[in-house]
Short mmCIF file of N, CA and C in Angstrom, two decimals:
data_model
loop_
_atom_site.label_atom_id
_atom_site.label_comp_id
_atom_site.label_asym_id
_atom_site.label_seq_id
_atom_site.Cartn_x
_atom_site.Cartn_y
_atom_site.Cartn_z
N MET A 1 -5.59 -5.99 -6.18
CA MET A 1 -6.44 -4.89 -6.57
C MET A 1 -5.61 -3.61 -6.75
N ALA A 2 -4.69 -3.37 -5.82
CA ALA A 2 -3.86 -2.17 -5.92
C ALA A 2 -2.98 -2.22 -7.17
N SER A 3 -2.43 -3.38 -7.46
CA SER A 3 -1.61 -3.52 -8.67
C SER A 3 -2.43 -3.28 -9.92
N ALA A 4 -3.66 -3.81 -9.94
CA ALA A 4 -4.53 -3.61 -11.09
C ALA A 4 -4.87 -2.14 -11.29
N LEU A 5 -5.12 -1.42 -10.20
CA LEU A 5 -5.40 0.01 -10.29
C LEU A 5 -4.16 0.76 -10.80
N GLY A 6 -2.99 0.37 -10.32
CA GLY A 6 -1.75 0.98 -10.79
C GLY A 6 -1.53 0.72 -12.26
N PHE A 7 -1.78 -0.51 -12.69
CA PHE A 7 -1.63 -0.87 -14.10
C PHE A 7 -2.60 -0.06 -14.95
N ALA A 8 -3.85 0.05 -14.49
CA ALA A 8 -4.84 0.84 -15.23
C ALA A 8 -4.39 2.29 -15.35
N GLY A 9 -3.82 2.82 -14.27
CA GLY A 9 -3.29 4.18 -14.32
C GLY A 9 -2.18 4.31 -15.35
N CYS A 10 -1.30 3.33 -15.41
CA CYS A 10 -0.22 3.34 -16.41
C CYS A 10 -0.79 3.33 -17.82
N MET A 11 -1.82 2.52 -18.02
CA MET A 11 -2.44 2.42 -19.34
C MET A 11 -3.09 3.75 -19.76
N GLN A 12 -3.44 4.57 -18.79
CA GLN A 12 -4.01 5.90 -19.07
C GLN A 12 -2.93 6.97 -19.17
N GLY A 13 -1.67 6.57 -19.07
CA GLY A 13 -0.57 7.52 -19.18
C GLY A 13 -0.21 8.21 -17.89
N ARG A 14 -0.71 7.71 -16.78
CA ARG A 14 -0.39 8.30 -15.48
C ARG A 14 0.98 7.81 -15.01
N HIS A 15 1.61 8.61 -14.16
CA HIS A 15 2.89 8.23 -13.57
C HIS A 15 2.60 7.50 -12.26
N VAL A 16 3.03 6.26 -12.16
CA VAL A 16 2.70 5.40 -11.03
C VAL A 16 3.99 4.85 -10.42
N ARG A 17 4.07 4.87 -9.10
CA ARG A 17 5.18 4.23 -8.37
C ARG A 17 4.59 3.23 -7.41
N PHE A 18 5.21 2.05 -7.31
CA PHE A 18 4.76 0.98 -6.44
C PHE A 18 5.90 0.61 -5.50
N PHE A 19 5.59 0.52 -4.22
CA PHE A 19 6.57 0.10 -3.23
C PHE A 19 5.90 -0.84 -2.23
N THR A 20 6.63 -1.83 -1.75
CA THR A 20 6.20 -2.42 -0.49
C THR A 20 6.63 -1.39 0.55
N VAL A 21 5.89 -1.29 1.63
CA VAL A 21 6.20 -0.28 2.64
C VAL A 21 7.58 -0.53 3.23
N LYS A 22 7.92 -1.78 3.42
CA LYS A 22 9.25 -2.10 3.98
C LYS A 22 10.36 -1.60 3.06
N SER A 23 10.24 -1.85 1.75
CA SER A 23 11.28 -1.40 0.82
C SER A 23 11.30 0.12 0.72
N LEU A 24 10.13 0.75 0.81
CA LEU A 24 10.07 2.21 0.77
C LEU A 24 10.81 2.81 1.96
N VAL A 25 10.52 2.30 3.15
CA VAL A 25 11.17 2.84 4.35
C VAL A 25 12.68 2.61 4.29
N THR A 26 13.09 1.43 3.84
CA THR A 26 14.52 1.15 3.69
C THR A 26 15.16 2.15 2.73
N HIS A 27 14.49 2.40 1.61
CA HIS A 27 15.01 3.35 0.62
C HIS A 27 15.08 4.77 1.21
N LEU A 28 14.06 5.16 1.96
CA LEU A 28 14.05 6.48 2.57
C LEU A 28 15.20 6.66 3.56
N VAL A 29 15.47 5.63 4.35
CA VAL A 29 16.58 5.70 5.29
C VAL A 29 17.90 5.83 4.53
N GLU A 30 18.06 5.05 3.47
CA GLU A 30 19.29 5.14 2.65
C GLU A 30 19.44 6.53 2.04
N MET A 31 18.36 7.10 1.52
CA MET A 31 18.41 8.43 0.92
C MET A 31 18.75 9.49 1.96
N THR A 32 18.26 9.30 3.19
CA THR A 32 18.60 10.22 4.28
C THR A 32 20.10 10.17 4.55
N GLU A 33 20.65 8.97 4.63
CA GLU A 33 22.08 8.81 4.90
C GLU A 33 22.93 9.41 3.79
N GLN A 34 22.41 9.38 2.55
CA GLN A 34 23.15 9.93 1.40
C GLN A 34 22.82 11.40 1.14
N ARG A 35 22.04 11.97 2.03
CA ARG A 35 21.60 13.37 1.90
C ARG A 35 20.86 13.61 0.58
N GLN A 36 20.06 12.64 0.17
CA GLN A 36 19.28 12.73 -1.06
C GLN A 36 17.78 12.67 -0.80
N LEU A 37 17.37 12.74 0.46
CA LEU A 37 15.96 12.55 0.80
C LEU A 37 15.06 13.60 0.14
N GLU A 38 15.40 14.85 0.27
CA GLU A 38 14.55 15.91 -0.29
C GLU A 38 14.40 15.76 -1.80
N ARG A 39 15.48 15.46 -2.47
CA ARG A 39 15.43 15.25 -3.93
C ARG A 39 14.52 14.09 -4.28
N THR A 40 14.63 13.00 -3.53
CA THR A 40 13.81 11.82 -3.76
C THR A 40 12.34 12.13 -3.53
N LEU A 41 12.03 12.83 -2.45
CA LEU A 41 10.64 13.17 -2.15
C LEU A 41 10.04 14.08 -3.21
N ARG A 42 10.81 15.02 -3.72
CA ARG A 42 10.32 15.90 -4.79
C ARG A 42 10.03 15.10 -6.06
N GLN A 43 10.85 14.09 -6.36
CA GLN A 43 10.59 13.25 -7.53
C GLN A 43 9.27 12.51 -7.36
N TRP A 44 9.01 11.99 -6.19
CA TRP A 44 7.78 11.23 -5.96
C TRP A 44 6.56 12.14 -5.98
N GLU A 45 6.73 13.40 -5.63
CA GLU A 45 5.61 14.33 -5.68
C GLU A 45 5.12 14.56 -7.10
N ARG A 46 5.93 14.24 -8.10
CA ARG A 46 5.53 14.39 -9.50
C ARG A 46 4.75 13.18 -10.01
N GLN A 47 4.56 12.20 -9.17
CA GLN A 47 3.78 11.02 -9.57
C GLN A 47 2.30 11.36 -9.50
N ASP A 48 1.50 10.58 -10.24
CA ASP A 48 0.05 10.72 -10.15
C ASP A 48 -0.52 9.75 -9.12
N ILE A 49 0.08 8.57 -9.05
CA ILE A 49 -0.39 7.52 -8.14
C ILE A 49 0.81 6.92 -7.42
N LEU A 50 0.69 6.80 -6.12
CA LEU A 50 1.72 6.16 -5.30
C LEU A 50 1.05 4.99 -4.59
N ILE A 51 1.58 3.77 -4.79
CA ILE A 51 1.01 2.58 -4.17
C ILE A 51 1.96 2.09 -3.09
N LEU A 52 1.43 1.96 -1.87
CA LEU A 52 2.20 1.48 -0.73
C LEU A 52 1.57 0.15 -0.30
N ASP A 53 2.27 -0.92 -0.55
CA ASP A 53 1.74 -2.26 -0.33
C ASP A 53 2.29 -2.87 0.96
N GLU A 54 1.45 -3.63 1.63
CA GLU A 54 1.83 -4.43 2.80
C GLU A 54 2.19 -3.59 4.03
N LEU A 55 1.42 -2.55 4.28
CA LEU A 55 1.64 -1.78 5.50
C LEU A 55 1.29 -2.64 6.71
N GLY A 56 2.17 -2.68 7.67
CA GLY A 56 1.88 -3.38 8.92
C GLY A 56 2.52 -4.74 9.06
N TYR A 57 3.17 -5.23 8.02
CA TYR A 57 3.80 -6.54 8.14
C TYR A 57 5.06 -6.48 8.99
N VAL A 58 5.73 -5.32 8.97
CA VAL A 58 6.96 -5.16 9.73
C VAL A 58 6.87 -3.83 10.49
N PRO A 59 7.05 -3.85 11.81
CA PRO A 59 7.05 -2.59 12.56
C PRO A 59 8.24 -1.72 12.15
N PHE A 60 8.11 -0.42 12.33
CA PHE A 60 9.15 0.52 11.93
C PHE A 60 9.92 1.02 13.13
N SER A 61 11.12 1.46 12.85
CA SER A 61 11.84 2.24 13.84
C SER A 61 11.17 3.61 13.90
N LYS A 62 11.49 4.39 14.90
CA LYS A 62 10.94 5.74 15.02
C LYS A 62 11.27 6.55 13.77
N THR A 63 12.50 6.44 13.30
CA THR A 63 12.93 7.17 12.10
C THR A 63 12.14 6.70 10.88
N GLY A 64 11.99 5.39 10.73
CA GLY A 64 11.25 4.85 9.59
C GLY A 64 9.80 5.32 9.58
N ALA A 65 9.17 5.32 10.76
CA ALA A 65 7.78 5.77 10.86
C ALA A 65 7.67 7.26 10.49
N GLU A 66 8.62 8.06 10.96
CA GLU A 66 8.59 9.50 10.65
C GLU A 66 8.82 9.74 9.16
N LEU A 67 9.69 8.96 8.53
CA LEU A 67 9.93 9.11 7.10
C LEU A 67 8.71 8.71 6.28
N LEU A 68 8.04 7.63 6.68
CA LEU A 68 6.82 7.22 5.98
C LEU A 68 5.74 8.29 6.16
N PHE A 69 5.64 8.86 7.35
CA PHE A 69 4.69 9.95 7.57
C PHE A 69 4.98 11.11 6.62
N GLU A 70 6.24 11.41 6.42
CA GLU A 70 6.62 12.51 5.52
C GLU A 70 6.13 12.24 4.09
N VAL A 71 6.28 11.01 3.62
CA VAL A 71 5.81 10.66 2.28
C VAL A 71 4.30 10.83 2.19
N ILE A 72 3.59 10.30 3.15
CA ILE A 72 2.13 10.37 3.13
C ILE A 72 1.65 11.80 3.29
N SER A 73 2.31 12.57 4.13
CA SER A 73 1.96 13.96 4.33
C SER A 73 2.14 14.77 3.04
N ARG A 74 3.22 14.53 2.33
CA ARG A 74 3.46 15.25 1.07
C ARG A 74 2.48 14.81 -0.02
N ALA A 75 2.06 13.56 0.03
CA ALA A 75 1.11 13.05 -0.97
C ALA A 75 -0.30 13.56 -0.71
N TYR A 76 -0.59 13.88 0.53
CA TYR A 76 -1.93 14.28 0.94
C TYR A 76 -2.48 15.41 0.07
N GLU A 77 -3.61 15.15 -0.55
CA GLU A 77 -4.33 16.08 -1.42
C GLU A 77 -3.51 16.54 -2.64
N ARG A 78 -2.43 15.88 -2.96
CA ARG A 78 -1.65 16.23 -4.14
C ARG A 78 -1.65 15.11 -5.18
N LEU A 79 -1.69 13.88 -4.70
CA LEU A 79 -1.68 12.75 -5.63
C LEU A 79 -2.50 11.62 -5.05
N SER A 80 -2.82 10.66 -5.89
CA SER A 80 -3.60 9.51 -5.43
C SER A 80 -2.68 8.55 -4.69
N LEU A 81 -3.14 8.11 -3.56
CA LEU A 81 -2.36 7.22 -2.71
C LEU A 81 -3.18 5.97 -2.46
N ILE A 82 -2.59 4.82 -2.73
CA ILE A 82 -3.24 3.53 -2.48
C ILE A 82 -2.39 2.81 -1.44
N VAL A 83 -3.02 2.42 -0.34
CA VAL A 83 -2.33 1.73 0.75
C VAL A 83 -3.03 0.40 0.99
N THR A 84 -2.27 -0.68 1.00
CA THR A 84 -2.85 -1.98 1.33
C THR A 84 -2.32 -2.43 2.69
N THR A 85 -3.20 -3.07 3.45
CA THR A 85 -2.84 -3.57 4.77
C THR A 85 -3.83 -4.64 5.19
N ASN A 86 -3.43 -5.46 6.11
CA ASN A 86 -4.37 -6.42 6.69
C ASN A 86 -4.67 -6.06 8.14
N LEU A 87 -4.24 -4.87 8.56
CA LEU A 87 -4.44 -4.44 9.95
C LEU A 87 -5.60 -3.47 10.07
N PRO A 88 -6.42 -3.62 11.11
CA PRO A 88 -7.43 -2.58 11.38
C PRO A 88 -6.72 -1.33 11.90
N PHE A 89 -7.34 -0.19 11.73
CA PHE A 89 -6.74 1.08 12.16
C PHE A 89 -6.29 1.04 13.62
N GLU A 90 -7.05 0.35 14.47
CA GLU A 90 -6.71 0.31 15.89
C GLU A 90 -5.33 -0.29 16.14
N SER A 91 -4.84 -1.11 15.23
CA SER A 91 -3.54 -1.77 15.42
C SER A 91 -2.37 -1.00 14.84
N TRP A 92 -2.63 0.10 14.18
CA TRP A 92 -1.55 0.83 13.52
C TRP A 92 -0.55 1.43 14.50
N THR A 93 -0.99 1.75 15.71
CA THR A 93 -0.07 2.32 16.69
C THR A 93 1.07 1.35 16.99
N GLU A 94 0.78 0.05 16.97
CA GLU A 94 1.81 -0.96 17.21
C GLU A 94 2.89 -0.90 16.13
N VAL A 95 2.50 -0.59 14.91
CA VAL A 95 3.44 -0.53 13.79
C VAL A 95 4.25 0.76 13.83
N PHE A 96 3.57 1.88 14.11
CA PHE A 96 4.23 3.19 14.06
C PHE A 96 4.84 3.59 15.38
N GLY A 97 4.44 2.95 16.48
CA GLY A 97 5.08 3.18 17.76
C GLY A 97 4.70 4.46 18.47
N SER A 98 3.81 5.25 17.91
CA SER A 98 3.44 6.52 18.53
C SER A 98 1.97 6.80 18.24
N GLU A 99 1.21 7.07 19.29
CA GLU A 99 -0.21 7.38 19.08
C GLU A 99 -0.37 8.69 18.33
N ARG A 100 0.44 9.67 18.64
CA ARG A 100 0.33 10.97 17.99
C ARG A 100 0.64 10.87 16.49
N LEU A 101 1.73 10.19 16.15
CA LEU A 101 2.09 10.02 14.74
C LEU A 101 1.03 9.21 14.00
N THR A 102 0.55 8.14 14.62
CA THR A 102 -0.48 7.30 14.00
C THR A 102 -1.76 8.11 13.79
N GLY A 103 -2.15 8.90 14.77
CA GLY A 103 -3.34 9.73 14.63
C GLY A 103 -3.22 10.72 13.48
N ALA A 104 -2.07 11.38 13.39
CA ALA A 104 -1.85 12.36 12.31
C ALA A 104 -1.84 11.66 10.95
N LEU A 105 -1.23 10.49 10.89
CA LEU A 105 -1.18 9.72 9.65
C LEU A 105 -2.58 9.30 9.22
N LEU A 106 -3.35 8.74 10.15
CA LEU A 106 -4.71 8.30 9.83
C LEU A 106 -5.61 9.49 9.47
N ASP A 107 -5.37 10.62 10.08
CA ASP A 107 -6.13 11.82 9.75
C ASP A 107 -5.97 12.16 8.27
N ARG A 108 -4.76 12.09 7.77
CA ARG A 108 -4.50 12.39 6.36
C ARG A 108 -5.01 11.28 5.44
N LEU A 109 -4.78 10.04 5.85
CA LEU A 109 -5.18 8.92 5.00
C LEU A 109 -6.69 8.73 4.89
N THR A 110 -7.42 9.09 5.93
CA THR A 110 -8.86 8.81 5.92
C THR A 110 -9.71 10.00 5.47
N HIS A 111 -9.08 11.10 5.14
CA HIS A 111 -9.81 12.26 4.63
C HIS A 111 -10.00 12.08 3.12
N ARG A 112 -11.23 12.15 2.65
CA ARG A 112 -11.53 11.98 1.23
C ARG A 112 -11.01 10.66 0.70
N VAL A 113 -11.44 9.59 1.31
CA VAL A 113 -10.89 8.28 1.01
C VAL A 113 -11.98 7.32 0.56
N HIS A 114 -11.59 6.32 -0.18
CA HIS A 114 -12.44 5.18 -0.48
C HIS A 114 -11.79 3.98 0.19
N ILE A 115 -12.49 3.36 1.10
CA ILE A 115 -11.95 2.19 1.78
C ILE A 115 -12.61 0.96 1.19
N LEU A 116 -11.81 0.06 0.69
CA LEU A 116 -12.29 -1.21 0.17
C LEU A 116 -11.84 -2.29 1.13
N GLU A 117 -12.80 -2.94 1.74
CA GLU A 117 -12.48 -3.97 2.71
C GLU A 117 -12.84 -5.33 2.10
N ALA A 118 -11.86 -6.18 2.00
CA ALA A 118 -12.07 -7.52 1.44
C ALA A 118 -11.97 -8.54 2.57
N ASN A 119 -13.09 -9.11 2.94
CA ASN A 119 -13.11 -10.07 4.03
C ASN A 119 -13.38 -11.49 3.54
N GLY A 120 -13.37 -11.70 2.27
CA GLY A 120 -13.70 -13.00 1.72
C GLY A 120 -12.57 -14.00 1.89
N PRO A 121 -12.79 -15.19 1.35
CA PRO A 121 -11.76 -16.23 1.44
C PRO A 121 -10.50 -15.84 0.66
N SER A 122 -9.39 -16.35 1.10
CA SER A 122 -8.10 -16.04 0.48
C SER A 122 -7.99 -16.68 -0.90
N TYR A 123 -7.74 -15.86 -1.90
CA TYR A 123 -7.53 -16.34 -3.27
C TYR A 123 -6.30 -17.25 -3.32
N ARG A 124 -5.22 -16.86 -2.66
CA ARG A 124 -3.98 -17.65 -2.69
C ARG A 124 -4.17 -19.01 -2.03
N LEU A 125 -4.89 -19.03 -0.91
CA LEU A 125 -5.14 -20.30 -0.23
C LEU A 125 -5.97 -21.22 -1.12
N ARG A 126 -7.01 -20.67 -1.75
CA ARG A 126 -7.84 -21.46 -2.64
C ARG A 126 -7.02 -22.03 -3.80
N GLU A 127 -6.14 -21.21 -4.38
CA GLU A 127 -5.27 -21.65 -5.46
C GLU A 127 -4.39 -22.82 -5.00
N SER A 128 -3.82 -22.70 -3.84
CA SER A 128 -2.94 -23.76 -3.32
C SER A 128 -3.71 -25.05 -3.10
N LYS A 129 -4.91 -24.95 -2.55
CA LYS A 129 -5.72 -26.15 -2.33
C LYS A 129 -6.07 -26.82 -3.65
N HIS A 130 -6.40 -26.04 -4.66
CA HIS A 130 -6.72 -26.61 -5.97
C HIS A 130 -5.52 -27.34 -6.57
N ARG A 131 -4.35 -26.75 -6.40
CA ARG A 131 -3.13 -27.38 -6.96
C ARG A 131 -2.80 -28.68 -6.25
N LEU A 132 -3.09 -28.76 -4.97
CA LEU A 132 -2.76 -29.95 -4.19
C LEU A 132 -3.75 -31.10 -4.38
N GLN A 133 -4.93 -30.81 -4.86
CA GLN A 133 -5.93 -31.85 -5.05
C GLN A 133 -5.60 -32.69 -6.28
N PRO A 134 -5.79 -34.02 -6.19
CA PRO A 134 -5.58 -34.85 -7.38
C PRO A 134 -6.54 -34.41 -8.48
N GLY A 135 -6.02 -34.28 -9.67
CA GLY A 135 -6.83 -33.85 -10.80
C GLY A 135 -7.05 -32.35 -10.84
N GLY A 136 -6.41 -31.62 -9.91
CA GLY A 136 -6.53 -30.17 -9.88
C GLY A 136 -5.77 -29.56 -11.05
N PRO A 137 -5.93 -28.29 -11.28
CA PRO A 137 -5.27 -27.66 -12.42
C PRO A 137 -3.76 -27.72 -12.30
N LYS A 138 -3.13 -27.80 -13.42
CA LYS A 138 -1.67 -27.80 -13.48
C LYS A 138 -1.20 -26.36 -13.30
N PRO A 139 0.05 -26.16 -12.87
CA PRO A 139 0.53 -24.80 -12.59
C PRO A 139 0.38 -23.84 -13.75
N ASP A 140 0.41 -24.33 -15.01
CA ASP A 140 0.33 -23.42 -16.14
C ASP A 140 -1.10 -23.18 -16.60
N GLU A 141 -2.08 -23.88 -16.01
CA GLU A 141 -3.46 -23.67 -16.40
C GLU A 141 -4.04 -22.49 -15.64
N SER A 142 -4.89 -21.74 -16.31
CA SER A 142 -5.53 -20.60 -15.68
C SER A 142 -6.73 -21.07 -14.89
N ASP A 143 -6.83 -20.61 -13.64
CA ASP A 143 -7.97 -20.95 -12.79
C ASP A 143 -8.87 -19.74 -12.72
N GLN A 144 -9.90 -19.70 -13.52
CA GLN A 144 -10.84 -18.59 -13.52
C GLN A 144 -11.79 -18.75 -12.35
N ALA A 145 -11.80 -17.77 -11.49
CA ALA A 145 -12.65 -17.82 -10.30
C ALA A 145 -14.07 -17.42 -10.65
N ASP A 146 -15.01 -18.02 -9.97
CA ASP A 146 -16.40 -17.64 -10.06
C ASP A 146 -16.53 -16.28 -9.39
N PRO A 147 -17.03 -15.24 -10.12
CA PRO A 147 -17.08 -13.90 -9.53
C PRO A 147 -17.86 -13.86 -8.21
N GLU A 148 -18.91 -14.66 -8.08
CA GLU A 148 -19.68 -14.68 -6.84
C GLU A 148 -18.85 -15.25 -5.70
N GLU A 149 -18.02 -16.26 -6.00
CA GLU A 149 -17.23 -16.91 -4.96
C GLU A 149 -16.12 -16.02 -4.45
N SER A 150 -15.51 -15.21 -5.34
CA SER A 150 -14.35 -14.42 -4.93
C SER A 150 -14.70 -13.00 -4.52
N ALA A 151 -15.97 -12.61 -4.61
CA ALA A 151 -16.35 -11.26 -4.22
C ALA A 151 -16.19 -11.10 -2.71
N PRO A 152 -15.72 -9.95 -2.27
CA PRO A 152 -15.59 -9.74 -0.82
C PRO A 152 -16.96 -9.73 -0.17
N GLU A 153 -16.99 -10.21 1.07
CA GLU A 153 -18.24 -10.24 1.81
C GLU A 153 -18.73 -8.84 2.11
N ASP A 154 -17.81 -7.92 2.36
CA ASP A 154 -18.20 -6.57 2.72
C ASP A 154 -17.28 -5.60 1.99
N ALA A 155 -17.79 -4.89 1.02
CA ALA A 155 -17.02 -3.87 0.34
C ALA A 155 -17.74 -2.56 0.61
N SER A 156 -17.01 -1.60 1.12
CA SER A 156 -17.67 -0.33 1.45
C SER A 156 -16.85 0.83 0.98
N LYS A 157 -17.53 1.94 0.72
CA LYS A 157 -16.87 3.19 0.37
C LYS A 157 -17.15 4.20 1.47
N LYS A 158 -16.18 4.97 1.78
CA LYS A 158 -16.37 6.04 2.75
C LYS A 158 -15.94 7.32 2.11
#
């Protein structure tokens, strides 16, 4: 969904950057070591949409968490930010390692936000099961999902 929104933004002429959170933090640490962090952050501030994918898959060092906070803080109320995660907010402290930092981060992320929660069955798992079944679609065939089957059980806006 995040990729589709980013693609739609590109089609409208918007400037879009996509990162997995792990690669973003790695890049930020490298830019800090090269004394290029401020320049890099200013470049990203000129984007219209910043997509941060897979937050929470890998815990951060204290430095990594602080650098990610800096990106989100600078994006706050200046550009559109899309964050994907499979973690509930209560678990974010485990990833960021600090209740204070996590609280400040969530404060910025949850202000004027639309939260889309997808609790339905896994599309990837369903695809794999179809491929493994005898007579299932071949890898090059398109598997069009029934919209009712793939709709999330609970989608909400806040």
